[in-house]
Steps between C-alpha positions, in 0.01 A plus 500: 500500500605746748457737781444910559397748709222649275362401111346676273404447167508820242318303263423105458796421366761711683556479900735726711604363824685674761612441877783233489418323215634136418380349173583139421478385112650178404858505653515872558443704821373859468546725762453919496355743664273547214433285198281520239370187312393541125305176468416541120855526424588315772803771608606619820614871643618532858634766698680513827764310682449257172629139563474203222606130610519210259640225733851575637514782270395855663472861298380838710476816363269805491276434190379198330367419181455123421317334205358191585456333162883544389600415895737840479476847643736847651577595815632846542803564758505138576732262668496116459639224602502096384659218660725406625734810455405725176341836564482819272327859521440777302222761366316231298510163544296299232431143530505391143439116611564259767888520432582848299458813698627817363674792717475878418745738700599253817767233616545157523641294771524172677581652829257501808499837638410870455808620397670143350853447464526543140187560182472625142367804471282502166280708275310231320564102555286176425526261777462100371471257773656178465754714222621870528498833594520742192644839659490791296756825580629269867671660745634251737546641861617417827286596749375880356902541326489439127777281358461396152284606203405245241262611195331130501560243740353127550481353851357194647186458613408180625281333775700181506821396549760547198816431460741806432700826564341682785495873506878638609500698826692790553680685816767680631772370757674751710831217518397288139413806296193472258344176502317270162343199642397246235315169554368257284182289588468133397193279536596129638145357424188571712666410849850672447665812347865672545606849495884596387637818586806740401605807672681793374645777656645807391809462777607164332280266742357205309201246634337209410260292655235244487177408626264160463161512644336138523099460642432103430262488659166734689673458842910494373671760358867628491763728400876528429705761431864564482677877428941587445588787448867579371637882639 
């Protein structure tokens, strides 16, 4: 099922539409400027402002090619995002199956924002929902300024709550010197979780801190936190 501006069919079994195209096929959502449909072997080619949506999970890019058999297909110079806070880009993206996509020549992040806080630059990865991110060659940044190089690195990527190390954040303190913040996340059941930090900074400063986040209930929800700092 869907909707276009004009169809037209080069032969029986293969239709071009074009004119804001939106294609709906089991769970998916086409949309292109211009998509081709290859009923006998039931693939799709689209071109132009290309957007695919599964659910909460959104990929855009310029060029499509999707195979509807195997359920997997490329976008070229694509972006995606899946929630609640995982999104990657790159050249290629490839979605190999509901949970694997792989990465060629991008970044990965889990910050919301055009330029995010921190990613890993990559030049190929395989992205596992529910598991991990396989970076290849990462260059983790802050902001556009390259800190660290790691030939192979593993990071989290899951769409529900875990308990563990978070990612450290880094900064600079005019007074407290360079700064290494490091918190670990701990799941309390479905209701409750806590969050422990420790500060260090380069001019002797030391932090630590705690958080507890409580929701009960729909309509109660809470949070305490508590932060000493020694200078």
């Amino acid at each position: 099922m869907g909707t276009a501006g004009d169809i037209h069919y080069v032969r029986e079994d293969y239709v071009v539409a074009s004119g804001g195209v939106e294609l709906r096929f089991r769970d998916f959502t086409f949309q292109g400027e211009k998509v081709a449909i290859d009923l006998k072997m039931e693939q799709i080619t689209a071109e132009g402002d290309v957007i695919l949506d599964q659910g909460p999970r959104r990929i855009v890019g310029d060029t499509l090619f999707f195979d509807l058999n195997t359920e997997s297909g490329t976008l070229a110079n694509a972006k995606a995002y899946v929630d609640p806070d995982i999104f990657f880009e790159g050249r290629e993206i490839t979605r190999l199956s509901e949970e694997r996509y792989r990465v060629v020549d991008g970044m990965v992040t889990s910050c919301i924002d055009d330029s995010p806080a921190w990613n890993f630059r990559l030049s190929r990865g395989e992205v596992e929902l529910e598991g991990y991110a396989k970076v290849k060659n990462a260059r983790f940044r802050v902001k556009k300024v390259p800190v660290f190089y790691w030939p192979q690195v593993l990071y989290p990527a899951k769409t529900e709550r875990a308990s563990g190390l978070l990612f450290p954040n880094l900064g600079y303190s005019e007074n407290r010197g360079a700064y290494l913040g490091l918190a670990y996340f701990q799941t309390l059941g479905r209701s409750y979780d806590t969050t422990f930090f420790l500060d260090l900074y380069g001019e002797s400063y030391l932090g630590v801190g705690n958080e507890f986040r409580y929701q009960p209930s729909e309509f109660t929800t809470g949070l305490v936190e508590g932060y000493v700092i020694d200078d």
